[in-house]
Short mmCIF file of C-alpha atoms in Angstrom, two decimals:
data_model
loop_
_atom_site.label_atom_id
_atom_site.label_comp_id
_atom_site.label_asym_id
_atom_site.label_seq_id
_atom_site.Cartn_x
_atom_site.Cartn_y
_atom_site.Cartn_z
CA UNK A 68 -3.53 -32.58 18.17
CA UNK A 69 0.24 -31.39 18.75
CA UNK A 70 2.03 -31.15 15.27
CA UNK A 71 5.61 -31.89 14.43
CA UNK A 72 7.81 -29.51 16.91
CA UNK A 73 11.26 -28.51 15.95
CA UNK A 74 13.96 -26.47 17.80
CA UNK A 75 15.89 -24.41 17.54
CA UNK A 76 13.84 -22.27 14.85
CA UNK A 77 17.08 -20.50 14.17
CA UNK A 78 20.57 -21.08 14.43
CA UNK A 79 23.83 -19.35 13.39
CA UNK A 80 27.10 -20.86 13.52
CA UNK A 81 30.73 -20.64 11.90
CA UNK A 82 32.10 -22.70 9.52
CA UNK A 83 33.60 -25.84 11.22
CA UNK A 84 31.56 -25.67 14.21
CA UNK A 85 28.79 -28.39 15.23
CA UNK A 86 25.09 -28.23 15.51
CA UNK A 87 22.32 -30.06 16.78
CA UNK A 88 18.64 -30.05 15.49
CA UNK A 89 15.82 -31.74 17.61
CA UNK A 90 12.56 -32.92 16.49
CA UNK A 91 9.63 -34.62 18.32
CA UNK A 92 6.98 -35.81 15.93
CA UNK A 93 2.93 -36.46 16.31
CA UNK A 94 2.35 -38.77 18.73
CA UNK A 95 2.03 -42.54 17.57
CA UNK A 96 3.66 -41.68 13.89
CA UNK A 97 6.08 -44.36 12.88
CA UNK A 98 7.91 -42.76 10.18
CA UNK A 99 10.15 -39.59 10.48
CA UNK A 100 11.70 -37.54 7.82
CA UNK A 101 14.28 -35.13 7.82
CA UNK A 102 14.58 -32.94 4.53
CA UNK A 103 16.96 -30.32 3.47
CA UNK A 104 15.68 -26.93 1.96
CA UNK A 105 18.54 -24.75 0.62
CA UNK A 106 17.22 -21.40 -0.64
CA UNK A 107 15.54 -21.83 -3.78
CA UNK A 108 15.18 -25.24 -4.05
CA UNK A 109 12.85 -27.78 -3.17
CA UNK A 110 13.12 -30.23 0.02
CA UNK A 111 15.52 -33.19 -0.20
CA UNK A 112 14.97 -35.99 1.87
CA UNK A 113 18.13 -36.90 3.74
CA UNK A 114 17.32 -39.57 6.10
CA UNK A 115 13.67 -41.78 6.82
CA UNK A 116 13.24 -43.61 10.21
CA UNK A 117 10.53 -46.22 10.23
CA UNK A 118 10.52 -46.39 14.02
CA UNK A 119 13.95 -46.34 15.53
CA UNK A 120 15.58 -47.95 12.47
CA UNK A 121 16.73 -46.30 9.18
CA UNK A 122 15.19 -46.71 6.16
CA UNK A 123 16.67 -44.54 3.43
CA UNK A 124 19.78 -42.50 4.14
CA UNK A 125 21.23 -42.22 0.80
CA UNK A 126 21.45 -38.70 0.39
CA UNK A 127 22.97 -38.00 3.86
CA UNK A 128 26.49 -36.64 3.78
CA UNK A 129 27.60 -39.24 6.66
CA UNK A 130 31.15 -37.66 6.73
CA UNK A 131 29.70 -34.92 8.21
CA UNK A 132 26.07 -35.43 8.98
CA UNK A 133 24.29 -37.82 11.23
CA UNK A 134 20.68 -38.56 12.78
CA UNK A 135 19.18 -40.94 15.47
CA UNK A 136 15.92 -41.92 16.83
CA UNK A 137 17.08 -43.89 19.81
CA UNK A 138 13.31 -44.76 21.37
CA UNK A 139 11.61 -44.34 18.20
CA UNK A 140 10.00 -41.04 19.07
CA UNK A 141 11.99 -38.05 18.93
CA UNK A 142 15.13 -37.69 16.52
CA UNK A 143 18.22 -35.41 16.69
CA UNK A 144 19.93 -34.27 13.47
CA UNK A 145 23.80 -33.03 13.75
CA UNK A 146 26.33 -31.56 11.65
CA UNK A 147 29.73 -31.75 12.46
CA UNK A 148 31.61 -29.73 10.85
CA UNK A 149 29.56 -27.32 9.45
CA UNK A 150 30.43 -26.05 6.02
CA UNK A 151 29.07 -22.88 4.42
CA UNK A 152 26.95 -24.85 2.07
CA UNK A 153 24.95 -26.63 4.71
CA UNK A 154 22.79 -23.25 5.19
CA UNK A 155 19.30 -24.19 4.78
CA UNK A 156 16.23 -25.16 6.43
CA UNK A 157 16.38 -28.22 8.06
CA UNK A 158 12.48 -29.57 7.95
CA UNK A 159 11.42 -32.64 10.24
CA UNK A 160 8.56 -34.74 8.94
CA UNK A 161 6.15 -37.56 10.48
CA UNK A 162 3.55 -39.80 9.34
CA UNK A 163 1.84 -42.60 10.59
CA UNK A 164 3.14 -45.23 8.24
CA UNK A 165 4.99 -45.26 4.63
CA UNK A 166 1.92 -45.58 2.20
CA UNK A 167 0.65 -43.41 -0.71
CA UNK A 168 -2.34 -42.55 1.04
CA UNK A 169 -0.83 -41.28 4.25
CA UNK A 170 -0.12 -37.89 4.88
CA UNK A 171 3.04 -36.41 6.26
CA UNK A 172 3.20 -33.33 8.45
CA UNK A 173 5.92 -31.03 8.60
CA UNK A 174 7.42 -28.83 11.41
CA UNK A 175 7.91 -25.35 11.08
CA UNK A 176 11.88 -25.97 10.11
CA UNK A 177 14.89 -24.86 11.25
CA UNK A 178 17.04 -22.18 9.45
CA UNK A 179 20.67 -22.89 9.61
CA UNK A 180 23.31 -20.03 8.55
CA UNK A 181 26.89 -21.14 8.43
CA UNK A 182 29.01 -17.89 8.32
CA UNK B 81 15.18 -41.99 -12.22
CA UNK B 82 11.79 -40.12 -11.17
CA UNK B 83 11.45 -36.27 -10.87
CA UNK B 84 9.34 -33.49 -11.26
CA UNK B 85 9.80 -30.19 -12.90
CA UNK B 86 8.04 -26.93 -11.84
CA UNK B 87 8.07 -24.38 -14.93
CA UNK B 88 8.07 -21.34 -13.07
CA UNK B 89 9.99 -19.94 -10.43
CA UNK B 90 7.46 -17.16 -9.55
CA UNK B 91 4.07 -16.39 -10.59
CA UNK B 92 2.51 -12.53 -9.88
CA UNK B 93 -0.93 -12.36 -10.34
CA UNK B 94 -3.85 -9.97 -9.04
CA UNK B 95 -6.21 -10.54 -6.48
CA UNK B 96 -9.46 -12.43 -7.72
CA UNK B 97 -7.40 -13.55 -11.13
CA UNK B 98 -7.28 -16.96 -12.05
CA UNK B 99 -3.72 -19.10 -11.71
CA UNK B 100 -2.28 -22.12 -12.70
CA UNK B 101 0.88 -23.48 -11.56
CA UNK B 102 2.98 -25.68 -13.83
CA UNK B 103 4.00 -29.21 -13.05
CA UNK B 104 5.67 -31.99 -15.12
CA UNK B 105 6.71 -35.05 -13.71
CA UNK B 106 8.76 -38.10 -15.18
CA UNK B 107 7.91 -41.51 -14.59
CA UNK B 108 7.90 -45.14 -15.66
CA UNK B 109 6.21 -46.81 -12.74
CA UNK B 110 2.73 -46.21 -10.83
CA UNK B 111 2.70 -42.34 -10.54
CA UNK B 112 1.51 -40.89 -6.96
CA UNK B 113 1.58 -36.77 -6.96
CA UNK B 114 1.18 -34.06 -4.51
CA UNK B 115 1.10 -30.71 -4.24
CA UNK B 116 2.37 -28.81 -1.17
CA UNK B 117 2.00 -25.07 0.06
CA UNK B 118 4.66 -23.28 2.03
CA UNK B 119 3.75 -20.39 4.10
CA UNK B 120 6.29 -17.97 5.18
CA UNK B 121 8.62 -19.19 8.04
CA UNK B 122 6.29 -22.41 7.81
CA UNK B 123 6.26 -25.68 7.23
CA UNK B 124 5.05 -27.75 4.18
CA UNK B 125 1.34 -27.87 4.34
CA UNK B 126 -0.31 -30.55 1.59
CA UNK B 127 -2.93 -29.09 -0.85
CA UNK B 128 -3.91 -32.20 -2.77
CA UNK B 129 -2.78 -35.51 -3.81
CA UNK B 130 -3.18 -37.59 -6.83
CA UNK B 131 -3.12 -41.38 -6.38
CA UNK B 132 -5.55 -42.72 -8.84
CA UNK B 133 -9.23 -42.62 -10.31
CA UNK B 134 -10.43 -39.02 -11.42
CA UNK B 135 -8.20 -36.97 -13.18
CA UNK B 136 -9.33 -33.66 -11.53
CA UNK B 137 -8.44 -33.67 -7.87
CA UNK B 138 -9.76 -31.06 -5.57
CA UNK B 139 -7.97 -29.71 -2.56
CA UNK B 140 -7.85 -27.31 0.23
CA UNK B 141 -8.37 -23.57 0.05
CA UNK B 142 -10.18 -23.91 -3.39
CA UNK B 143 -7.41 -25.48 -5.31
CA UNK B 144 -7.81 -28.13 -7.50
CA UNK B 145 -5.33 -30.04 -9.87
CA UNK B 146 -5.70 -31.91 -13.39
CA UNK B 147 -3.55 -34.58 -13.87
CA UNK B 148 -2.89 -35.27 -17.86
CA UNK B 149 -1.43 -38.67 -18.12
CA UNK B 150 -0.43 -38.13 -21.88
CA UNK B 151 1.60 -34.70 -21.19
CA UNK B 152 2.65 -36.13 -18.11
CA UNK B 153 1.46 -33.29 -15.91
CA UNK B 154 -0.13 -32.49 -12.97
CA UNK B 155 -1.26 -28.44 -12.98
CA UNK B 156 -2.50 -26.73 -10.01
CA UNK B 157 -5.57 -24.09 -10.47
CA UNK B 158 -7.37 -21.84 -8.69
CA UNK B 159 -10.41 -19.46 -10.43
CA UNK B 160 -9.93 -16.47 -7.96
CA UNK B 161 -7.10 -15.89 -5.63
CA UNK B 162 -6.67 -14.05 -2.52
CA UNK B 163 -3.94 -12.12 -0.96
CA UNK B 164 -3.64 -15.07 1.60
CA UNK B 165 -2.62 -17.78 -0.97
CA UNK B 166 0.54 -15.76 -1.42
CA UNK B 167 3.32 -18.42 -0.77
CA UNK B 168 5.57 -21.23 -2.24
CA UNK B 169 4.00 -23.96 -3.91
CA UNK B 170 5.78 -27.45 -4.51
CA UNK B 171 4.98 -30.30 -6.60
CA UNK B 172 6.23 -33.70 -5.65
CA UNK B 173 6.32 -37.06 -6.51
CA UNK B 174 6.42 -40.36 -4.50
CA UNK B 175 9.30 -42.44 -5.76
CA UNK B 176 9.04 -46.21 -4.66
CA UNK B 177 12.28 -48.22 -4.55
CA UNK B 178 11.53 -50.70 -1.86
CA UNK B 179 10.45 -47.68 0.36
CA UNK B 180 8.97 -44.65 -0.40
CA UNK B 181 10.00 -41.13 -0.47
CA UNK B 182 8.88 -37.83 -1.74
CA UNK B 183 10.71 -36.05 -4.13
CA UNK B 184 10.14 -32.43 -4.51
CA UNK B 185 10.30 -29.94 -7.24
CA UNK B 186 11.82 -26.53 -7.26
CA UNK B 187 8.91 -24.74 -6.52
CA UNK B 188 6.93 -21.75 -7.50
CA UNK B 189 6.42 -18.79 -5.60
CA UNK B 190 2.94 -17.27 -6.07
CA UNK B 191 2.68 -13.56 -5.68
CA UNK B 192 -0.77 -12.15 -4.92
CA UNK B 193 -1.12 -8.46 -5.49
CA UNK B 194 -4.30 -6.10 -4.85
#
């Protein structure tokens, strides 16, 4: 079974530029998550989708971050414009459903460096 | 608010020694707790989860965790570590506020040396 795919693996941009990350979840997984992991911290949930609808985006900085999952499958996370403090690893995860006994599977992440 | 605290940012240990990684949580409702491992340049992998029932939970790779409700802790243990266990370990609690999401601790880096 293929895992969660993310691209690119690494990205370096200058501040005020824009960047986009792509995630393809495991086939059949209805729930998709985007996490931000800043160096030395645990992952923080940015946004959660159930199929193509947003369940939780309370910690997404909506003035600069946006995410979509138009067909309920793959998803794109965008930052525009980027700030230095956006430097982090962006992790995508997916699960069959949202339930306590359902495991979330994580991709390898995209490491973003803003200079 | 529900949260987790990992007390040690880094734990150095020699190969074949036992190890304990500490995690305390705060919660006023039902508790669902998880331990994840992150190897260098990899995503997170589920080690084990505590949902209910026995307070001793066995996970993958020889790890286990003991849930202690009175101390609000779920410490991760392994009786004998390997070099390959060197990784970052995250404790997480499932928060349910109408929808469910994982809240992670800051992580503990386990460094196993020969």
